[in-house]
Short mmCIF file of C-alpha atoms in Angstrom, two decimals:
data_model
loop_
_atom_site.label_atom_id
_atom_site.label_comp_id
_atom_site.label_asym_id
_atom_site.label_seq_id
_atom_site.Cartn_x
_atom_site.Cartn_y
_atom_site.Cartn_z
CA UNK A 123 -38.38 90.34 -0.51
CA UNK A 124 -39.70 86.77 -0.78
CA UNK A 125 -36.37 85.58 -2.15
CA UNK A 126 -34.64 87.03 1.01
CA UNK A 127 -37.05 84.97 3.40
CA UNK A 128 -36.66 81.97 1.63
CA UNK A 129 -33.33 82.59 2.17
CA UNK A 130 -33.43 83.30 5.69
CA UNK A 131 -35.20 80.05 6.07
CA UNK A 132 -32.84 77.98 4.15
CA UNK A 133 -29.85 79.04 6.52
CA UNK A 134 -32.31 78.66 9.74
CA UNK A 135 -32.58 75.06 8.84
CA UNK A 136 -28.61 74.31 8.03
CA UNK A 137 -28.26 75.57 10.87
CA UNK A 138 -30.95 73.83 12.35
CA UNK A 139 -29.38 70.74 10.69
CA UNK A 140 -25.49 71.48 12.13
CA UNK A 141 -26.55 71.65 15.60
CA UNK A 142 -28.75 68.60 15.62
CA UNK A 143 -25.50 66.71 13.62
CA UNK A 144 -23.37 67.79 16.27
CA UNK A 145 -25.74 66.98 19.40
CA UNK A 146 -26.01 63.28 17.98
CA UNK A 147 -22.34 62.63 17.49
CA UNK A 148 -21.86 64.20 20.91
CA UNK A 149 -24.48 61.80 22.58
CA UNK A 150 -23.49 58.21 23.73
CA UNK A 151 -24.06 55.28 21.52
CA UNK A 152 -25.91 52.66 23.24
CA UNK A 153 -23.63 49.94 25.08
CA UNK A 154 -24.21 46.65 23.35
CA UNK A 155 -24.93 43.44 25.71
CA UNK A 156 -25.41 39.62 25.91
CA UNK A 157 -28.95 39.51 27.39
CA UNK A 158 -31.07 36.76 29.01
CA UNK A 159 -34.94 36.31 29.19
CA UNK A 160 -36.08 35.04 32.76
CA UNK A 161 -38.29 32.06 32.88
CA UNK A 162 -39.54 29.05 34.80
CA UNK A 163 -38.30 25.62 34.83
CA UNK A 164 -37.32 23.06 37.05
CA UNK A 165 -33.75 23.73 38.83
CA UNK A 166 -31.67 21.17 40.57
CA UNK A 167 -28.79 21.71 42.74
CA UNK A 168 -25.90 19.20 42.78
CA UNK A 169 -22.50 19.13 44.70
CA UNK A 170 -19.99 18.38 41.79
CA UNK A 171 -16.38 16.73 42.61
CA UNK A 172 -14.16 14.36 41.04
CA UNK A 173 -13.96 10.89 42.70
CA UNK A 174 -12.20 7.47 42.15
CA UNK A 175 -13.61 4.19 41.26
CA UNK A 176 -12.28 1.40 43.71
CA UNK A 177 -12.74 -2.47 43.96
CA UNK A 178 -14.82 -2.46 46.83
CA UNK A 179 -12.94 -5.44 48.65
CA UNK A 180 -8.98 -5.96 47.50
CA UNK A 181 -7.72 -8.89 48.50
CA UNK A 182 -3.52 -8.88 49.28
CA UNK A 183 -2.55 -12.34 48.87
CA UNK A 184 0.03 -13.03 51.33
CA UNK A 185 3.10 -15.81 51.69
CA UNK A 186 2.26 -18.22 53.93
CA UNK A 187 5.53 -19.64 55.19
CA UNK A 188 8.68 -18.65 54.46
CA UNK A 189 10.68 -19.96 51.10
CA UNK A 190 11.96 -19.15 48.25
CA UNK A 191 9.27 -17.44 45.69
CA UNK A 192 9.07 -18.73 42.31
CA UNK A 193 7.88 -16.38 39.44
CA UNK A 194 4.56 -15.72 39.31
CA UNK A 195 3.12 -16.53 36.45
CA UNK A 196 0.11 -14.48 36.10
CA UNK A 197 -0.59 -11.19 35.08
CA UNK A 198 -2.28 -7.93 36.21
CA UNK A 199 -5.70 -8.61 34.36
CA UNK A 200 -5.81 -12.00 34.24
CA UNK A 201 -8.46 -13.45 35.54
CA UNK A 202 -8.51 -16.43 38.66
CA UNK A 203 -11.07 -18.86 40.75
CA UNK A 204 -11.45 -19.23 44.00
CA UNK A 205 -9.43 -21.92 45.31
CA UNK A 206 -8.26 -23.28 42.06
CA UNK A 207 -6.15 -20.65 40.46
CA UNK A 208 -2.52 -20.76 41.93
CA UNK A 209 -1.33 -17.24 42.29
CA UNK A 210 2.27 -18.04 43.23
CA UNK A 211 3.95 -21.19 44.70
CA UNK A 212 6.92 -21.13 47.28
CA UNK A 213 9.82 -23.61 47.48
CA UNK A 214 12.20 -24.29 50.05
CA UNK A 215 14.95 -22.15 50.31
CA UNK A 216 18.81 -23.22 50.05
CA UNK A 217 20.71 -24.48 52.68
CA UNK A 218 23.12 -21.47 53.76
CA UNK A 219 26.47 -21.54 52.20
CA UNK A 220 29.17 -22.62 54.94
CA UNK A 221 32.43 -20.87 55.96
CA UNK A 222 35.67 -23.18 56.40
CA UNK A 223 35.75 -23.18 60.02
CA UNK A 224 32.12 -24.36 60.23
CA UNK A 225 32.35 -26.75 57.82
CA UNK A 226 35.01 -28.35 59.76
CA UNK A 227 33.38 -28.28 63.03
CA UNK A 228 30.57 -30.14 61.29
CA UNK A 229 32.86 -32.56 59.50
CA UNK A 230 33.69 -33.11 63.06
CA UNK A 231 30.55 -34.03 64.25
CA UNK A 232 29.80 -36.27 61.67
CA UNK A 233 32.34 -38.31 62.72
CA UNK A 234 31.61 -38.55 65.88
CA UNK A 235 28.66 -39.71 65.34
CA UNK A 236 29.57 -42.23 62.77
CA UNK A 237 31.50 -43.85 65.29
CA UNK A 238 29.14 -43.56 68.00
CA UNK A 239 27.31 -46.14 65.30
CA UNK A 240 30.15 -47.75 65.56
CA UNK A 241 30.47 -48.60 69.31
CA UNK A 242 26.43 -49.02 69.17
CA UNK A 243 26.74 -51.30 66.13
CA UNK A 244 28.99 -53.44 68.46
CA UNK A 245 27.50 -53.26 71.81
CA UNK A 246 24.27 -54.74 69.64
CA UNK A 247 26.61 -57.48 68.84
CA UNK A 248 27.64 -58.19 71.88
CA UNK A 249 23.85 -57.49 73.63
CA UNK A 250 22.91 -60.29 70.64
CA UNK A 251 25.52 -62.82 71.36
CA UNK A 252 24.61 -62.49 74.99
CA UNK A 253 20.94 -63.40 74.48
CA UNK A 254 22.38 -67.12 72.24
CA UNK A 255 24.22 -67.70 75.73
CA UNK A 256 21.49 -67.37 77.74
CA UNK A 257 19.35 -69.33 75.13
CA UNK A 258 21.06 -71.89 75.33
CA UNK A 259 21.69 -72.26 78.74
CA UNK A 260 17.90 -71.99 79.32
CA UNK A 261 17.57 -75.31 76.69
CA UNK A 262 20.14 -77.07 79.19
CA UNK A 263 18.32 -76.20 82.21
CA UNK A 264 15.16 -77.34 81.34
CA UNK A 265 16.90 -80.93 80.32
CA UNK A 266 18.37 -81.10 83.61
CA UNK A 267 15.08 -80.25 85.35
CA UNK A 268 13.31 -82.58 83.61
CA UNK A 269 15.21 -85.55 85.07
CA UNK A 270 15.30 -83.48 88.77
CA UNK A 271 19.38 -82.52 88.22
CA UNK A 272 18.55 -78.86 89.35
CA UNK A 273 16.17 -76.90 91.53
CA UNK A 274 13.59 -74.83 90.09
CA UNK A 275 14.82 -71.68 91.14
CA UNK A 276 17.72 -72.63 88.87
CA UNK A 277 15.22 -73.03 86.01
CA UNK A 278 13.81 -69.61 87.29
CA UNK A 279 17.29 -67.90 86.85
CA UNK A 280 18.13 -69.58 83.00
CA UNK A 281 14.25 -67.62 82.16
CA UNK A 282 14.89 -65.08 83.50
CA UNK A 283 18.41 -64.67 82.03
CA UNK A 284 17.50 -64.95 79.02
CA UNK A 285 14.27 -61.89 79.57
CA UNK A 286 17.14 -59.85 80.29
CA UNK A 287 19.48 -60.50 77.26
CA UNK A 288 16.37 -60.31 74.81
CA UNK A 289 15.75 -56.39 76.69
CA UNK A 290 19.28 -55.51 76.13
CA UNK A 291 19.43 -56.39 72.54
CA UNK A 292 16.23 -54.32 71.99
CA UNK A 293 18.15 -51.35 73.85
CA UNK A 294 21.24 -52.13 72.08
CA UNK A 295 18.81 -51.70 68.72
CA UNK A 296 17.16 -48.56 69.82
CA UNK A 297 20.91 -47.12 70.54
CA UNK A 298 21.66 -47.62 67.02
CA UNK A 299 18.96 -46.42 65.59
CA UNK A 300 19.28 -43.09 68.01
CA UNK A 301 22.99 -43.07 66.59
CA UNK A 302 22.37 -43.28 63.06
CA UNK A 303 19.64 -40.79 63.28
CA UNK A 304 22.00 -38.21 64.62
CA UNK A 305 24.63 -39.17 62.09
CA UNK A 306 22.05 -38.53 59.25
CA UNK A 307 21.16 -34.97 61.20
CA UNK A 308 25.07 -34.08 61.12
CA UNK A 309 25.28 -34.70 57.18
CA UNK A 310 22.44 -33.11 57.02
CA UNK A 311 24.13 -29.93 58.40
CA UNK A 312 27.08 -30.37 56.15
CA UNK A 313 24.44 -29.83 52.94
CA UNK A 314 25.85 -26.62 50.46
CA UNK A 315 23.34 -24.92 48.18
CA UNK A 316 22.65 -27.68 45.61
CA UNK A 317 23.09 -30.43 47.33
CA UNK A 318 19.65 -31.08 47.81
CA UNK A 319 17.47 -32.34 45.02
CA UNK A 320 14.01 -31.07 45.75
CA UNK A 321 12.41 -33.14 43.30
CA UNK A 322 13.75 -36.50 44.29
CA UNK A 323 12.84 -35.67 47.98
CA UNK A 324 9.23 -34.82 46.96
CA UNK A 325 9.64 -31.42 48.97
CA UNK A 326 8.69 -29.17 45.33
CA UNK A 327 6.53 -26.23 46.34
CA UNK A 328 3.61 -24.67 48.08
CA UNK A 329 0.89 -23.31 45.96
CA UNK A 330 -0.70 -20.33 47.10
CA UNK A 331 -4.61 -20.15 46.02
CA UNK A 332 -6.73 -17.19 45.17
CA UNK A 333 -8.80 -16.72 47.80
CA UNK A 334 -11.82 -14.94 45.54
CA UNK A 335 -13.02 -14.92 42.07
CA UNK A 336 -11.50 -11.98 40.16
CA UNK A 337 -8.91 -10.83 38.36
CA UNK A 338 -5.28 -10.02 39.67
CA UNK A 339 -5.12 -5.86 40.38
CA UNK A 340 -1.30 -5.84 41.12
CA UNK A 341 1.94 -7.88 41.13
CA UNK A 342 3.75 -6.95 44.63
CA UNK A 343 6.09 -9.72 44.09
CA UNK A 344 6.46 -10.67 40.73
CA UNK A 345 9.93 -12.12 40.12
CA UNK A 346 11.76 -15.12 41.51
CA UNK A 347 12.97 -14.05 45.30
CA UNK A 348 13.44 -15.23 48.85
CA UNK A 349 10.07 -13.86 50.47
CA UNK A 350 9.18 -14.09 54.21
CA UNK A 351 6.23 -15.30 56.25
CA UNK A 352 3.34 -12.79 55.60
CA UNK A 353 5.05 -11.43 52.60
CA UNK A 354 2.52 -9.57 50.14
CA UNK A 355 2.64 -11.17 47.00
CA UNK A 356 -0.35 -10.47 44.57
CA UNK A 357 -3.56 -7.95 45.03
CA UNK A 358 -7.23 -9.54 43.84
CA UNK A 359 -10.32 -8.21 43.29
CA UNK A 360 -13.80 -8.88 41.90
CA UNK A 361 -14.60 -5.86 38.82
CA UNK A 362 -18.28 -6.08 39.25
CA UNK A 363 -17.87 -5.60 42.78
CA UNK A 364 -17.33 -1.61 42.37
CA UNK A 365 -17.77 1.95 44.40
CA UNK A 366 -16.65 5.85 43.94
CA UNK A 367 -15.21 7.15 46.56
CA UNK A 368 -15.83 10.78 45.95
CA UNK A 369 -13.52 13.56 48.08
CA UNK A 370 -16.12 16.07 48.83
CA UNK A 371 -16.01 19.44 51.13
CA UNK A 372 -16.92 19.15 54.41
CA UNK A 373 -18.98 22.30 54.08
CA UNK A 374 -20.66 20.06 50.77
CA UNK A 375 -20.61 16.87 53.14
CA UNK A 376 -22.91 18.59 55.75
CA UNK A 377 -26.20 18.83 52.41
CA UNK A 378 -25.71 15.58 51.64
CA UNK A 379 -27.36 12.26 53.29
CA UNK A 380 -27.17 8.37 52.67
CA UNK A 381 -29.48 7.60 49.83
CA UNK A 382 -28.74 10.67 47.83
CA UNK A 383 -28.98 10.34 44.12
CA UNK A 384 -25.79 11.25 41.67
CA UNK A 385 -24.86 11.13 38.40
CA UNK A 386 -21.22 9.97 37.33
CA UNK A 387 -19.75 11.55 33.81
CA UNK A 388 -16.08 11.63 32.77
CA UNK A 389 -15.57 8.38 33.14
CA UNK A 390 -14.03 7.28 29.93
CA UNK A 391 -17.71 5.49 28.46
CA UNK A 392 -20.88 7.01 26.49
CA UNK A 393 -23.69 8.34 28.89
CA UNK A 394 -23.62 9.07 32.49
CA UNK A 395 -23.79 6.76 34.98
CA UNK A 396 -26.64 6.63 37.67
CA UNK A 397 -25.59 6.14 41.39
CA UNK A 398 -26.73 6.93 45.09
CA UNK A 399 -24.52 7.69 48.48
CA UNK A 400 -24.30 4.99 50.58
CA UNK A 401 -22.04 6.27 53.09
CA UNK A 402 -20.75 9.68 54.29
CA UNK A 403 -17.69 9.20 56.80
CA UNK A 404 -17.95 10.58 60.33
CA UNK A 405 -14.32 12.01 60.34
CA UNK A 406 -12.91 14.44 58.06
CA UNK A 407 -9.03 14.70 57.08
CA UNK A 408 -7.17 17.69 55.86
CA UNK A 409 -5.54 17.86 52.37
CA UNK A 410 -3.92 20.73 50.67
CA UNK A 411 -5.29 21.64 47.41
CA UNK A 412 -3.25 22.32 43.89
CA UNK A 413 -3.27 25.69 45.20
CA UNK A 414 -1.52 25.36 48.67
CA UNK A 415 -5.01 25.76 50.68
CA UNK A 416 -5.47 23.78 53.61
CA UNK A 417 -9.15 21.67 52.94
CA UNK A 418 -10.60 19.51 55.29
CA UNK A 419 -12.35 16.74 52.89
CA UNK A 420 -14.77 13.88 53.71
CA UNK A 421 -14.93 11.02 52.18
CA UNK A 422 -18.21 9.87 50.36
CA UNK A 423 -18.83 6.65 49.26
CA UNK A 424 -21.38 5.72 46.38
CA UNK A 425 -22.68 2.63 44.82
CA UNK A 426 -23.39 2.18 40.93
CA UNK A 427 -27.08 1.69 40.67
CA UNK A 428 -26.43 0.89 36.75
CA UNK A 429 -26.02 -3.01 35.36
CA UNK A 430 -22.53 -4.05 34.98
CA UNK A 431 -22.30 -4.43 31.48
CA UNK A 432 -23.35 -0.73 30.88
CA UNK A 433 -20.08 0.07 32.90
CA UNK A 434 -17.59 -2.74 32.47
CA UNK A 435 -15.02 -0.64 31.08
CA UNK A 436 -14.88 1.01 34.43
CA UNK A 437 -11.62 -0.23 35.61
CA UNK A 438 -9.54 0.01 39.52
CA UNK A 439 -8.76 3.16 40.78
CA UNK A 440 -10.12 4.70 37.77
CA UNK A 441 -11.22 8.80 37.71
CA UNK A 442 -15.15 9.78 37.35
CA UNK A 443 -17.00 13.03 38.16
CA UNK A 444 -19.47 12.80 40.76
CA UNK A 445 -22.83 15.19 40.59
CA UNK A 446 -24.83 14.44 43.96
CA UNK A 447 -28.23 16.06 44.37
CA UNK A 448 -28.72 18.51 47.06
CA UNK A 449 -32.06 19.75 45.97
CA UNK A 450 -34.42 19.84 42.96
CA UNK A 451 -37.08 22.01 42.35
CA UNK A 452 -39.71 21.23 39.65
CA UNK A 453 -41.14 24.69 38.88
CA UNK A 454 -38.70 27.82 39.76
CA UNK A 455 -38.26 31.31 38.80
CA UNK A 456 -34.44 30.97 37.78
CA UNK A 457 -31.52 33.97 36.45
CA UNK A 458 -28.46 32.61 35.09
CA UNK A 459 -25.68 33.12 37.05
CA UNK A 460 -23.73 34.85 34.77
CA UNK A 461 -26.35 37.78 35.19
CA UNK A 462 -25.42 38.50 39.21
CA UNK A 463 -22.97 40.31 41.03
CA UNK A 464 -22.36 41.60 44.22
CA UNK A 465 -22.65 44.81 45.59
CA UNK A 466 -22.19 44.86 49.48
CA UNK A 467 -24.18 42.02 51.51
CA UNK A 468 -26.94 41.81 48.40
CA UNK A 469 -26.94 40.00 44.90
CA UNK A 470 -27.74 42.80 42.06
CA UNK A 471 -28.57 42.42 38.34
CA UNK A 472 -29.33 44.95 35.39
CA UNK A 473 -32.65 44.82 34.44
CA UNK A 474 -33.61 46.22 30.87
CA UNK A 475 -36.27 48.52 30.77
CA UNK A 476 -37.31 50.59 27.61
CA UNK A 477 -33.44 50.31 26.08
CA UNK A 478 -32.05 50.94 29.76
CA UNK A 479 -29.68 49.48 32.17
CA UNK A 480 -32.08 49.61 35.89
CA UNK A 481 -30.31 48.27 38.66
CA UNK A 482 -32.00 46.02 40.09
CA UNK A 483 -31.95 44.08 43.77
CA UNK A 484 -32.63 40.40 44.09
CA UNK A 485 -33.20 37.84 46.74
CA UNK A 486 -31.91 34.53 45.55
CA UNK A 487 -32.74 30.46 47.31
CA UNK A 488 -31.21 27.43 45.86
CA UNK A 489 -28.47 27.91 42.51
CA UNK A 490 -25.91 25.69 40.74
CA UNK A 491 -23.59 26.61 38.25
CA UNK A 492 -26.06 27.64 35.56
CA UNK A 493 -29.02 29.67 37.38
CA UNK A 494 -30.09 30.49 40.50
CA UNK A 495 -33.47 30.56 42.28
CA UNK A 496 -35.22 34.25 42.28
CA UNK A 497 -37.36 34.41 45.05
CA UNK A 498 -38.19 38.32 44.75
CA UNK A 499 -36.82 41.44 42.93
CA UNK A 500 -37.06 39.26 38.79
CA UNK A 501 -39.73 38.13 37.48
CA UNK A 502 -41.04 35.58 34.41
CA UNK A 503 -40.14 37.66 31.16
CA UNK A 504 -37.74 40.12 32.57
CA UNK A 505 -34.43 40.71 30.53
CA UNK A 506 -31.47 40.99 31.89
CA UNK A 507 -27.61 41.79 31.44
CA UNK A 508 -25.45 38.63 31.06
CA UNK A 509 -22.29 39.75 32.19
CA UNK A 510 -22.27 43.19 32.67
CA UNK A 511 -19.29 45.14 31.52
CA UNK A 512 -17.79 48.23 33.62
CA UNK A 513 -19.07 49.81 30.85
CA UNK A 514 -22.97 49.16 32.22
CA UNK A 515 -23.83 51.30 35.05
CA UNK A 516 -27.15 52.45 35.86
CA UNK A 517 -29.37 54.09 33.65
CA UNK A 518 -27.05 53.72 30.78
CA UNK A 519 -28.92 52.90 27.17
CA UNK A 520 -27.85 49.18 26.05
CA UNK A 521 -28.41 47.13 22.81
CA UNK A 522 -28.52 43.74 22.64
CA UNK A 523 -25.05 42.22 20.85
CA UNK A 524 -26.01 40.37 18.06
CA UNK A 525 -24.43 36.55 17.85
CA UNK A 526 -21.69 35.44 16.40
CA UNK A 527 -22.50 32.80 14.01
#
């Protein structure tokens, strides 16, 4: 009898044993999470956007006349002085080349006008010869007045004569020297390219001076070429004289005032880079994003606070990542934001509570990238779900993952 209860209680128990085997593989395992521990800290809140570094003041160097450029003989890098360093220098240009029928209407001229020197060359002869007459007769008259032979008008007349002849050699001169001139303008006019020795005529070049101390940014002009009035020929600028000109939201633009402190990474040298806004433009533009989205940007403009030789590498038109602060908090309740979602109008996370996934509401202030403020719903200590899976629903027992190492 005792064997057959012991019996009895043997199979109880397997069986016992069976259904309890089968209830656990039937019940879920535990969903295995990333979680987070809330806690307190200070928070700050930046707007983040790429931005430009830009010679504050470029100078375009200009020609100042007209002529023929030669090469310049600088290049971009190179450093120049204020109105020493000669950033190009302009020649005159070559007389145009001339057809057959103009040269011949010019040959023309030139002859003309050689003997208009001609007839001037002689009427000076003759002006000249015409003032020994009237010397001379002006020595006889004064003879003859001396011993009372003629009247003193007479004497008058011989002075007077003579006044005349002088004034129409000194026309006759002026003539000539009017008639040469024009001969020397019509072989002037008769010059082909390479006639003209520049050198010999002491008419070499124009230098044209830096008008800052710099360095040269850009070559506009660089090889030898015929270059008009107001021409642009080089672009100079001053390195240490540098901004970031960042390209910012105009939703972003609207948190953000003059004096504003930033941080500048990304830009090619070790640390970050301290700087403040000194200017947000009035106007905003619109500019279409990688994407094909319509943005209307504002411009942001912010000065290095940082010595120059801790950023000298920083070069013209250069690319930098801009952090300006919005807002900084020194002791906040803060989630990560990997921990929130949405669900309608309100920001949710899971909560874990004795092994459990609790869905939980929570009102949020300021965030960034990394956390956001918790003004109610979290508290200092809580755990939370870092990216909750579809997997995580309320109520549902979770484990934390263990890490990779």
């Amino acid at each position: 009898m005792l064997v057959t209860w012991i019996k009895r209680i043997v199979a109880v128990l397997v069986l016992l044993l069976v259904v309890f085997g089968i209830v656990y593989a039937l019940m879920p395992a535990p969903v295995g999470v990333d979680i987070a521990t809330i806690g307190r800290g200070p928070l700050e809140v930046t707007v983040d956007e790429e931005g430009v570094a830009e010679i504050r003041d470029v100078f375009r160097v200009s020609a100042p006349i007209a002529g023929k450029l030669n090469r310049i003989p600088l290049h971009v890098g190179e450093e120049v002085v204020k109105d020493k360093t000669a950033v190009a220098s302009i020649q005159p240009v070559e007389p145009s080349l001339l057809d057959a029928r103009t040269q011949r209407e010019l040959q023309a001229a030139v002859d003309a006008a050689k003997a208009a020197v001609g007839l001037a060359e002689a009427q000076l002869k003759s002006a000249e010869a015409s003032e020994r007459l009237a010397a001379s007769d002006l020595d006889r008259a004064k003879q003859l007045a001396e011993t009372g032979a003629i009247s003193a008008r007479a004497l008058e007349k011989a002075v007077t004569d003579l006044d005349t002849a002088h004034a129409a050699v000194e026309q006759a001169r002026a003539n000539l020297a009017l008639r040469q001139s024009e001969l020397a303008s019509a072989e002037a006019r008769l010059f082909q390219p390479g006639d003209i020795d520049k050198g010999a005529d002491g008419n070499c070049c124009v230098p044209v001076l830096s008008p800052i101390d710099g360095v040269v940014l850009t070559l506009l002009a660089e090889s030898e070429q015929v270059v008009a009035a107001g021409a642009p020929l080089v672009e100079v600028g001053d390195p240490r004289n540098m901004e970031v000109v960042v390209h910012l939201l105009s939703s972003d633009a609207v948190e953000i005032r003059p004096g504003a402190t930033a941080t500048l990474t990304e830009w090619g040298g070790e640390g970050e880079l301290n700087a403040h806004v000194r200017r947000i433009d009035p106007a905003a533009y619109t500019k279409v994003s990688a994407l094909g989205i319509e943005e209307q940007r504002v411009d942001a403009t912010l000065d290095i606070a940082d010595p120059y030789e801790k950023w000298e590498g920083l070069g013209h038109q250069y690319r930098v990542m801009a952090h300006i602060r919005t807002w900084r908090g020194g002791d906040v309740v803060q989630v990560p934001v990997g921990a929130l979602f949405r669900r309608g109008a309100d920001w949710q996370v899971f909560r874990v509570v004795g092994g459990k996934a609790v869905l939980t509401k929570v009102l949020l202030g300021h965030r960034n990238n990394r956390s956001a403020e918790v003004l109610s719903g979290l508290g200092e200590g809580d755990t939370v779900v870092l990216h909750p899976s579809d997997r995580v629903v309320d109520g549902v027992s979770v484990t934390a993952r263990e890490n990779e190492s």
